[in-house]
PDB file of C-alpha atoms in Angstrom:
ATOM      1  CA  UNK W  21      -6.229 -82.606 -55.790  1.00  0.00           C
ATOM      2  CA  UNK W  22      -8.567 -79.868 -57.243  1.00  0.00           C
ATOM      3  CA  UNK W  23      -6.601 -77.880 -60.006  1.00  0.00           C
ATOM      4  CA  UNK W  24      -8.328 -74.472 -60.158  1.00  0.00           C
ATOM      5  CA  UNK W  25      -6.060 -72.935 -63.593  1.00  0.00           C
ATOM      6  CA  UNK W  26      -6.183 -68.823 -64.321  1.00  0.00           C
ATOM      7  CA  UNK W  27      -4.878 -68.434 -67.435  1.00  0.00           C
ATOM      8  CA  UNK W  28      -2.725 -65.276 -66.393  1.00  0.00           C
ATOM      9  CA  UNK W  29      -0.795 -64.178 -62.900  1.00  0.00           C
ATOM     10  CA  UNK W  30      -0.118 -60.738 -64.473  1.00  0.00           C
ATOM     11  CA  UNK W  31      -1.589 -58.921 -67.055  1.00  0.00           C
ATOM     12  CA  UNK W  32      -1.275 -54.983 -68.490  1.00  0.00           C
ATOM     13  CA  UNK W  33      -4.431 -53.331 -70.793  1.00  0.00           C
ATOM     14  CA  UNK W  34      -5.044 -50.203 -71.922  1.00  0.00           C
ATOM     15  CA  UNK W  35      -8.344 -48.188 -70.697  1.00  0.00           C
ATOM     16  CA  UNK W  36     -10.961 -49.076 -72.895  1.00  0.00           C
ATOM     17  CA  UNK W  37      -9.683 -52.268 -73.636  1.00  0.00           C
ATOM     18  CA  UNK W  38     -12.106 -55.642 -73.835  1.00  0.00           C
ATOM     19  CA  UNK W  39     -10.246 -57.556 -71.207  1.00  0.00           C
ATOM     20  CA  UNK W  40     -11.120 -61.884 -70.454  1.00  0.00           C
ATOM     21  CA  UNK W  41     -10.107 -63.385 -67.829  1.00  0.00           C
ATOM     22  CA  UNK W  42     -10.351 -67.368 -67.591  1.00  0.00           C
ATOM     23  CA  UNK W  43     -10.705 -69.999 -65.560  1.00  0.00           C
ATOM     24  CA  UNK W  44     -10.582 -73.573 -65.682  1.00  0.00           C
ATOM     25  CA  UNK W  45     -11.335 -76.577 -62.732  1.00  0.00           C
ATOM     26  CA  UNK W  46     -10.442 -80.057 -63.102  1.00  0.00           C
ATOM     27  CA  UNK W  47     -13.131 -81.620 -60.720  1.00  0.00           C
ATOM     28  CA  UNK W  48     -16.128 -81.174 -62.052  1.00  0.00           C
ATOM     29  CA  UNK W  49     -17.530 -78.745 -59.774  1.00  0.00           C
ATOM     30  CA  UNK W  50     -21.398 -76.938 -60.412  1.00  0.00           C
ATOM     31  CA  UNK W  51     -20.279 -73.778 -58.706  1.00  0.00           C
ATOM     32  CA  UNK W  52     -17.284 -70.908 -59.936  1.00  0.00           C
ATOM     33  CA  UNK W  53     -16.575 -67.474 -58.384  1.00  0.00           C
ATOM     34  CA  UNK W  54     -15.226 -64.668 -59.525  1.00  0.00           C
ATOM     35  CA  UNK W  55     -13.960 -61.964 -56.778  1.00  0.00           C
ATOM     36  CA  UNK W  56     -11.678 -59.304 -57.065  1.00  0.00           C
ATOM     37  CA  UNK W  57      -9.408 -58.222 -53.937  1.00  0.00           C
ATOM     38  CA  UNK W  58      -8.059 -55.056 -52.715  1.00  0.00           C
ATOM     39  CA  UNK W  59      -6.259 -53.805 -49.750  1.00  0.00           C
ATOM     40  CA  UNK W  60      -8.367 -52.986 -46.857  1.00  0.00           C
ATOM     41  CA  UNK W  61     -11.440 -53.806 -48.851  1.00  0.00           C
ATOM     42  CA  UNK W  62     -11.209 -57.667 -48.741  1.00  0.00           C
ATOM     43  CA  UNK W  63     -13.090 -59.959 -51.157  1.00  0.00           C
ATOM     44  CA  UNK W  64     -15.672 -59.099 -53.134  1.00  0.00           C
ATOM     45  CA  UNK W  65     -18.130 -61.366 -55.173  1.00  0.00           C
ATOM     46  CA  UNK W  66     -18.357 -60.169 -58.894  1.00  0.00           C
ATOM     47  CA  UNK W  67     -20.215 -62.653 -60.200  1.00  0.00           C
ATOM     48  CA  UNK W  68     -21.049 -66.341 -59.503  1.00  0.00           C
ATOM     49  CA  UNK W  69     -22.290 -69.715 -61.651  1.00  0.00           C
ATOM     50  CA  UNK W  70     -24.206 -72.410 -60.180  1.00  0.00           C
ATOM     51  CA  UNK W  71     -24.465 -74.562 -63.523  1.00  0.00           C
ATOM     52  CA  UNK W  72     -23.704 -74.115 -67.112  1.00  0.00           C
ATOM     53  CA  UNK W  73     -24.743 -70.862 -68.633  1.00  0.00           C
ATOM     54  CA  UNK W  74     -25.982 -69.873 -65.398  1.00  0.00           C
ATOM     55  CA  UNK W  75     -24.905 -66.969 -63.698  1.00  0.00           C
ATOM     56  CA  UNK W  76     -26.340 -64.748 -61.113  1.00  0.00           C
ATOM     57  CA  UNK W  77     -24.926 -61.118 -59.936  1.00  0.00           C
ATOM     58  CA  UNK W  78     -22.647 -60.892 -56.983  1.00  0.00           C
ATOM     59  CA  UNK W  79     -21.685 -57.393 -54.990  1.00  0.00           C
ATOM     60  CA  UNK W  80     -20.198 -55.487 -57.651  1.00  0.00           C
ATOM     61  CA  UNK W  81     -21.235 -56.604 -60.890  1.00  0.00           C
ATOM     62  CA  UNK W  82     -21.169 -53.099 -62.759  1.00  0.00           C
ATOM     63  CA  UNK W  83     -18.499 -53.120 -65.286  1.00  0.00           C
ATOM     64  CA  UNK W  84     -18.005 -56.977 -65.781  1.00  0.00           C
ATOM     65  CA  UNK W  85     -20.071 -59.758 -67.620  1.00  0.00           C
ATOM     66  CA  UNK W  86     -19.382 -63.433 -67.545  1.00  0.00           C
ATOM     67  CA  UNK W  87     -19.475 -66.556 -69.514  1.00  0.00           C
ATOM     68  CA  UNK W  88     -20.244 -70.621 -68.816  1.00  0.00           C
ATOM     69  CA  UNK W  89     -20.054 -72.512 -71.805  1.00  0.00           C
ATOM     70  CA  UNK W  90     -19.116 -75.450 -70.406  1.00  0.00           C
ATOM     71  CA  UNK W  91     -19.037 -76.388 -66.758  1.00  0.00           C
ATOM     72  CA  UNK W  92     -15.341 -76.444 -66.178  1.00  0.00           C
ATOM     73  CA  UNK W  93     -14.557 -72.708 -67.753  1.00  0.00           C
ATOM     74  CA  UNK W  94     -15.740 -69.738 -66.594  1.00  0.00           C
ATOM     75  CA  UNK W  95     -14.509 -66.267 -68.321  1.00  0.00           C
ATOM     76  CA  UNK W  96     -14.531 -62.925 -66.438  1.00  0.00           C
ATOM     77  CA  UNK W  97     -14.913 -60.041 -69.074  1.00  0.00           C
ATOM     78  CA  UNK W  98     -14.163 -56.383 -68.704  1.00  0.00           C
ATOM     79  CA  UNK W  99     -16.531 -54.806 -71.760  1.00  0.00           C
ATOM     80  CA  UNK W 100     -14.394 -51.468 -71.350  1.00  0.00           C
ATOM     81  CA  UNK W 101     -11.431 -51.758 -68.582  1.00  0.00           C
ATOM     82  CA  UNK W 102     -10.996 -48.989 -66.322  1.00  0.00           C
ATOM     83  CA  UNK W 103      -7.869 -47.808 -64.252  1.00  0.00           C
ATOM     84  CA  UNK W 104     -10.664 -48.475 -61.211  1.00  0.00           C
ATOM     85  CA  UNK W 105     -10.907 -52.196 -62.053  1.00  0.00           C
ATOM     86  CA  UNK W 106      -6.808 -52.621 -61.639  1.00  0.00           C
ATOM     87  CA  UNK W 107      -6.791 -54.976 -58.883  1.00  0.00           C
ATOM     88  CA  UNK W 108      -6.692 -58.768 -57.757  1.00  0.00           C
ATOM     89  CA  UNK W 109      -9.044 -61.236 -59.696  1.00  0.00           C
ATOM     90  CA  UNK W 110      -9.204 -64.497 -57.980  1.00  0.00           C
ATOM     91  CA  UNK W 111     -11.573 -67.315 -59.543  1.00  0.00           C
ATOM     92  CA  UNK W 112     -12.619 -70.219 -57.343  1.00  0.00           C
ATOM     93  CA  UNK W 113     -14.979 -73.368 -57.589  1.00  0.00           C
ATOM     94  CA  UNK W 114     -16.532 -75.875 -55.714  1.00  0.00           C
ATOM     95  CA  UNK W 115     -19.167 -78.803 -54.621  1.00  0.00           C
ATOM     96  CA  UNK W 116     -22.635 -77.665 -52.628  1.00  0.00           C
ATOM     97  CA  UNK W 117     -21.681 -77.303 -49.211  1.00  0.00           C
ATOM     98  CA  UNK W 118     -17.863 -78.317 -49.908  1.00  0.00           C
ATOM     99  CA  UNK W 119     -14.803 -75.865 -49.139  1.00  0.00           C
ATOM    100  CA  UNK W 120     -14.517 -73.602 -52.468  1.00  0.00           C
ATOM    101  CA  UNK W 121     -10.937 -73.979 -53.685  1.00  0.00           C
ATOM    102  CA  UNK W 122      -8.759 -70.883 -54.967  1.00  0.00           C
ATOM    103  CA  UNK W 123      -6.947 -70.220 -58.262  1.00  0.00           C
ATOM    104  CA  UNK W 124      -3.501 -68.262 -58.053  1.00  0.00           C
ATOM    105  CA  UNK W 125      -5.110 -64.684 -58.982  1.00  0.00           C
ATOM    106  CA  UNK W 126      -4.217 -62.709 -61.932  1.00  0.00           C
ATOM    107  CA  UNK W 127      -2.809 -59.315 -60.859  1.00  0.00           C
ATOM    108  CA  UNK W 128      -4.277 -56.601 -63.301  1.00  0.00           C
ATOM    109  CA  UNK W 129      -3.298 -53.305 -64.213  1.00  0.00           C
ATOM    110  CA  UNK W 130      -5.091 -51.152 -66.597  1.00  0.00           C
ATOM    111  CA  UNK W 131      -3.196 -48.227 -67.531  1.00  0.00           C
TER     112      UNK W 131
ATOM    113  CA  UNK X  25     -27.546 -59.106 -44.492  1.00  0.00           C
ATOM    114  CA  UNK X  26     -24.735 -61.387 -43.145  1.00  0.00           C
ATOM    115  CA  UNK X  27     -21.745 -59.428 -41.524  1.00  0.00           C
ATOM    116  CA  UNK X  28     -18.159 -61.276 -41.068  1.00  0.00           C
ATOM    117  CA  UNK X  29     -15.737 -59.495 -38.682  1.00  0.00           C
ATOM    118  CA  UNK X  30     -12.182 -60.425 -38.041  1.00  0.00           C
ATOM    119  CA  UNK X  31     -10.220 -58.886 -35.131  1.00  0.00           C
ATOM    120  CA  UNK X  32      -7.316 -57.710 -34.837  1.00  0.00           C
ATOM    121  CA  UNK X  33      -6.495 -56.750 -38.037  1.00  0.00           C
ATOM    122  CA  UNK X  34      -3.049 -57.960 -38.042  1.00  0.00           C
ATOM    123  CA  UNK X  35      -1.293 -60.157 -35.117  1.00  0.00           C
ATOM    124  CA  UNK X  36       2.471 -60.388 -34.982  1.00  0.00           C
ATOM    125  CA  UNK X  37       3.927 -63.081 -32.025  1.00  0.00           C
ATOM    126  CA  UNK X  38       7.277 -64.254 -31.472  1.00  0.00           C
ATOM    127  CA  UNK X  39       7.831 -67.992 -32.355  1.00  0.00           C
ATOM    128  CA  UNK X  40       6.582 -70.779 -30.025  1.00  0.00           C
ATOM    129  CA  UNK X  41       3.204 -69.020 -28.752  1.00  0.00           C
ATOM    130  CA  UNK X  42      -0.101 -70.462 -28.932  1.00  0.00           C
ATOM    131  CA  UNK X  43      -2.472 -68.511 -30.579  1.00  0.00           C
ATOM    132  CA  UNK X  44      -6.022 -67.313 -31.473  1.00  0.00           C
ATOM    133  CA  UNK X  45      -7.896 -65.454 -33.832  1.00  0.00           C
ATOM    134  CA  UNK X  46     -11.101 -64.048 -34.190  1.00  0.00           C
ATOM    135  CA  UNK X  47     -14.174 -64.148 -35.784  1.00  0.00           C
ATOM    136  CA  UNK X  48     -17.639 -63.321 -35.602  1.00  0.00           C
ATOM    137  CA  UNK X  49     -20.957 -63.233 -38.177  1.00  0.00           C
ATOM    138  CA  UNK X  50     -24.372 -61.354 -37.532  1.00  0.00           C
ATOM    139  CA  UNK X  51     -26.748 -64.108 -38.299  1.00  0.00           C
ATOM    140  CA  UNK X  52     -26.541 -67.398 -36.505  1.00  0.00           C
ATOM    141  CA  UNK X  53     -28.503 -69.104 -39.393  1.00  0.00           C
ATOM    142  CA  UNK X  54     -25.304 -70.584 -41.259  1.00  0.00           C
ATOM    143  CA  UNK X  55     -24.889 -73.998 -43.240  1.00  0.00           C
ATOM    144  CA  UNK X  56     -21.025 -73.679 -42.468  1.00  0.00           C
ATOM    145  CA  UNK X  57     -18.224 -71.858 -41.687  1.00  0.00           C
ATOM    146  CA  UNK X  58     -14.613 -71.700 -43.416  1.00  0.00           C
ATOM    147  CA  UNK X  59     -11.372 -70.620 -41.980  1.00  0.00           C
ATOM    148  CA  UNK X  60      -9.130 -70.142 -45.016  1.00  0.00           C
ATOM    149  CA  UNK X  61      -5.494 -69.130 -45.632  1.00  0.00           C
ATOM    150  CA  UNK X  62      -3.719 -66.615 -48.294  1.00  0.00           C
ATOM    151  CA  UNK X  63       0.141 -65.970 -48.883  1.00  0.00           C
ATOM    152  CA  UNK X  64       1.405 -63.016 -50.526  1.00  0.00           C
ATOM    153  CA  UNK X  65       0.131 -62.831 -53.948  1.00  0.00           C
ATOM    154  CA  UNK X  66      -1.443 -65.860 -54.102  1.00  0.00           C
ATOM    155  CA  UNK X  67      -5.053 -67.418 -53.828  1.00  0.00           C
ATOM    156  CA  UNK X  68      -7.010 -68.947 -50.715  1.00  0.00           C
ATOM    157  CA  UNK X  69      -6.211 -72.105 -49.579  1.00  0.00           C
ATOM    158  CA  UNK X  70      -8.712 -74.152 -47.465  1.00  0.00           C
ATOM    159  CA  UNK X  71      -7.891 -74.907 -43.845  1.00  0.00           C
ATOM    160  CA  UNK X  72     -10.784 -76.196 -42.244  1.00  0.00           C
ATOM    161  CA  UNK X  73     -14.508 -76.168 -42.811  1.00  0.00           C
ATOM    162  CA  UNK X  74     -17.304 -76.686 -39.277  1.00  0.00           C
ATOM    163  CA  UNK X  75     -20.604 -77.800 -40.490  1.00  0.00           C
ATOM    164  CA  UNK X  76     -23.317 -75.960 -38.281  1.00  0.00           C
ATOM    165  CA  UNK X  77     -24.236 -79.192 -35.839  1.00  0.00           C
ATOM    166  CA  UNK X  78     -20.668 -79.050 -35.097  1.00  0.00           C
ATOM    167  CA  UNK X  79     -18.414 -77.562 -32.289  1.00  0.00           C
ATOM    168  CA  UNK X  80     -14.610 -77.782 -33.660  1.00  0.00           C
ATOM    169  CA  UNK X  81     -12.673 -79.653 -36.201  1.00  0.00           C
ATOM    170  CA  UNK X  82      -9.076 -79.988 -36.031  1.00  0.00           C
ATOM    171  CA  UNK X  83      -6.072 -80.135 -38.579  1.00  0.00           C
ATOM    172  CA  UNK X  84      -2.722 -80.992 -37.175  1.00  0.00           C
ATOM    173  CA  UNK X  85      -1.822 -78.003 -35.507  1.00  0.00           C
ATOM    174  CA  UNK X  86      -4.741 -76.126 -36.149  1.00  0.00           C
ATOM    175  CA  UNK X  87      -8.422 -76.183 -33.759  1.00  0.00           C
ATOM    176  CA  UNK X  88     -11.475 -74.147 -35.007  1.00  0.00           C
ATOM    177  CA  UNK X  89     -14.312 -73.748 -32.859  1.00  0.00           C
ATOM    178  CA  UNK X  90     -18.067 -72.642 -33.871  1.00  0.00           C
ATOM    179  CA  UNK X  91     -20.510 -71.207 -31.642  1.00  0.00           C
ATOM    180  CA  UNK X  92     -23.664 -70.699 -33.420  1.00  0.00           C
ATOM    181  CA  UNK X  93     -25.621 -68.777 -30.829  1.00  0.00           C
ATOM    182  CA  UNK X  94     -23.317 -66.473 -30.198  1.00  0.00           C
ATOM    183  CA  UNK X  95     -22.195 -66.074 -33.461  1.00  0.00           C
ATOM    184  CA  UNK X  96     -18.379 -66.607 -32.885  1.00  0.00           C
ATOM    185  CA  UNK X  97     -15.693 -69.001 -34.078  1.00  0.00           C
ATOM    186  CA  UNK X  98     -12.162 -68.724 -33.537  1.00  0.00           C
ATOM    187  CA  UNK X  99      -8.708 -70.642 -35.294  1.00  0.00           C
ATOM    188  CA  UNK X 100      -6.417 -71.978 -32.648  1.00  0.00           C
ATOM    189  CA  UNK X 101      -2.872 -71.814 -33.846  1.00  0.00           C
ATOM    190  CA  UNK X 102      -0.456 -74.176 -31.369  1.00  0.00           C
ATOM    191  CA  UNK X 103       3.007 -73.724 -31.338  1.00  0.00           C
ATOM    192  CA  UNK X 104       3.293 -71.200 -33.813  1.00  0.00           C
ATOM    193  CA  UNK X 105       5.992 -71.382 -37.077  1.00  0.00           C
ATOM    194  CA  UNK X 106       7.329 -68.918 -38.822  1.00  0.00           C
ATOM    195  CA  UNK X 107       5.855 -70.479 -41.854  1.00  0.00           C
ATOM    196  CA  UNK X 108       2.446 -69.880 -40.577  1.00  0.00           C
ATOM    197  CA  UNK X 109       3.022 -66.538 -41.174  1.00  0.00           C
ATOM    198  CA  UNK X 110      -0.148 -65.213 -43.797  1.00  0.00           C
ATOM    199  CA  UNK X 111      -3.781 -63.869 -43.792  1.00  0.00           C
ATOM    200  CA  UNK X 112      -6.481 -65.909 -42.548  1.00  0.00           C
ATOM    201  CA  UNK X 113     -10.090 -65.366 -43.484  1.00  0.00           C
ATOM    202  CA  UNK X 114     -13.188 -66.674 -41.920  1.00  0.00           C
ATOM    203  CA  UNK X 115     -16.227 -67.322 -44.379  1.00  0.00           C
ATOM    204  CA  UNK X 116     -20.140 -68.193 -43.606  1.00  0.00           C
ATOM    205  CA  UNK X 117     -22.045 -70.088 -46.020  1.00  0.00           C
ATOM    206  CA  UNK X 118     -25.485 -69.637 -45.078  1.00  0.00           C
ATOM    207  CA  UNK X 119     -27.377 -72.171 -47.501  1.00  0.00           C
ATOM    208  CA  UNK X 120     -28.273 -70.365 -50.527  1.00  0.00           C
ATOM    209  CA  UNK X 121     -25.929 -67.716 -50.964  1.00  0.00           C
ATOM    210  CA  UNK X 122     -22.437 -67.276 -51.526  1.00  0.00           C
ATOM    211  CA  UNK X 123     -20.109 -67.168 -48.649  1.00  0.00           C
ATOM    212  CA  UNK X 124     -19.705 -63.539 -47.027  1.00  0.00           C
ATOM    213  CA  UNK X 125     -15.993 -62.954 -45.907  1.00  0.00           C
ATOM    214  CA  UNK X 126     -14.107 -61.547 -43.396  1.00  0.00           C
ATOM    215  CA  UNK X 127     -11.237 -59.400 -44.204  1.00  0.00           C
ATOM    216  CA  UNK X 128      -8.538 -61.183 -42.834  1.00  0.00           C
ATOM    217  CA  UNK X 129      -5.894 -61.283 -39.823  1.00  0.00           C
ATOM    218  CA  UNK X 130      -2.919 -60.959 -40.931  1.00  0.00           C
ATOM    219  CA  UNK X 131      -0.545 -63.092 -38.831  1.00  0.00           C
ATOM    220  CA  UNK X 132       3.495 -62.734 -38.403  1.00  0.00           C
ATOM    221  CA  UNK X 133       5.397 -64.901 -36.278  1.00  0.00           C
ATOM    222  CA  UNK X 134       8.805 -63.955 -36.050  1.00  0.00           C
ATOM    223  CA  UNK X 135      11.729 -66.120 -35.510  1.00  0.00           C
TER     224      UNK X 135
END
């Protein structure tokens, strides 16, 4: 079974804080996602990796950067958090044309 | 741009009933579609995926159907369970983008 790992399910900052949020997959997958999720708003595509220190923009992209180091990690940074980025980050991977499978979210606040 | 819409917005049905939900996508040009399921707090879980040269695929309980011309599928629940209670969301991979999705039905079947 895919194992898609976020290293945190809840997590507090500060405004103004440097805030990373990782991810790891098990199955060797080319592409990750990062979305975040809020009510009535649905999923929306931060940023996206097709290969190893690849990564293209998704929706909303202002605000965050990311990193792919190596193929199974990729890190969602907030440069300087804002109480308007409190919400639910889910990562996800997959295969080309295969289902993309979901981490557990980390739920963050940024006071 | 690709447009995923899921009606209604939230379903609630006593347990036992049959069931279907909705949803529809603006450009008929897909690779595949996704029907996907999230709990409370948690991340998506994959449910069923229809390739574009195909017309359903089934999972236990569970029938999705894609019509490409008319830019519809719909997620058969039979004999609802009180466990199935969630939010499903409908995705379109269209090749060479990221999958747009829906915002979700969210279903309650009460015992």
């Amino acid at each position: 079974d895919v194992k898609v790992t976020q290293s945190s399910r809840y997590l507090v900052k500060r405004t103004g804080e440097k805030v990373f949020l990782e991810c790891v997959q098990d199955m060797d997958h080319e592409n990750m996602f990062w979305y975040r999720q809020d009510p009535g708003l649905g999923l929306r595509l931060i940023y996206f990796s097709y290969d190893v220190k690849m990564k293209e923009k998704g929706d909303i992209p202002e605000g965050y950067s990311v990193s792919r180091e190596k193929k199974e990690r990729f890190s969602l940074i907030l440069e300087s958090a804002s109480t308007n980025q409190t919400s639910m980050y889910l990562c996800a991977s997959s295969l080309v044309g295969q289902p993309q499978h979901f981490g557990d979210g980390t739920r963050l606040s940024i006071l | 741009k690709q447009e995923v819409t899921q009606i209604p917005a939230a379903l609630s049905v006593p347990e036992g009933e049959n069931l279907v939900l909705n949803c529809s996508f603006t450009d008929s040009a897909i690779y595949n579609l996704q029907w996907f399921r999230q709990d409370p707090g948690k991340g998506l879980t994959s449910l069923l995926l229809i390739q574009s040269s195909q017309r359903e695929q089934t999972s236990g309980r569970l029938n999705a159907s894609l019509d490409k011309s008319s830019g519809r599928s719909t997620l058969y629940i039979a004999a609802s369970q009180p466990g199935d209670s969630a939010t499903y969301l409908c995705a379109v991979d269209s090749g060479n983008t990221p999958l747009v999705f829906g915002k979700g039905t969210r279903l309650s079947v009460i015992a």
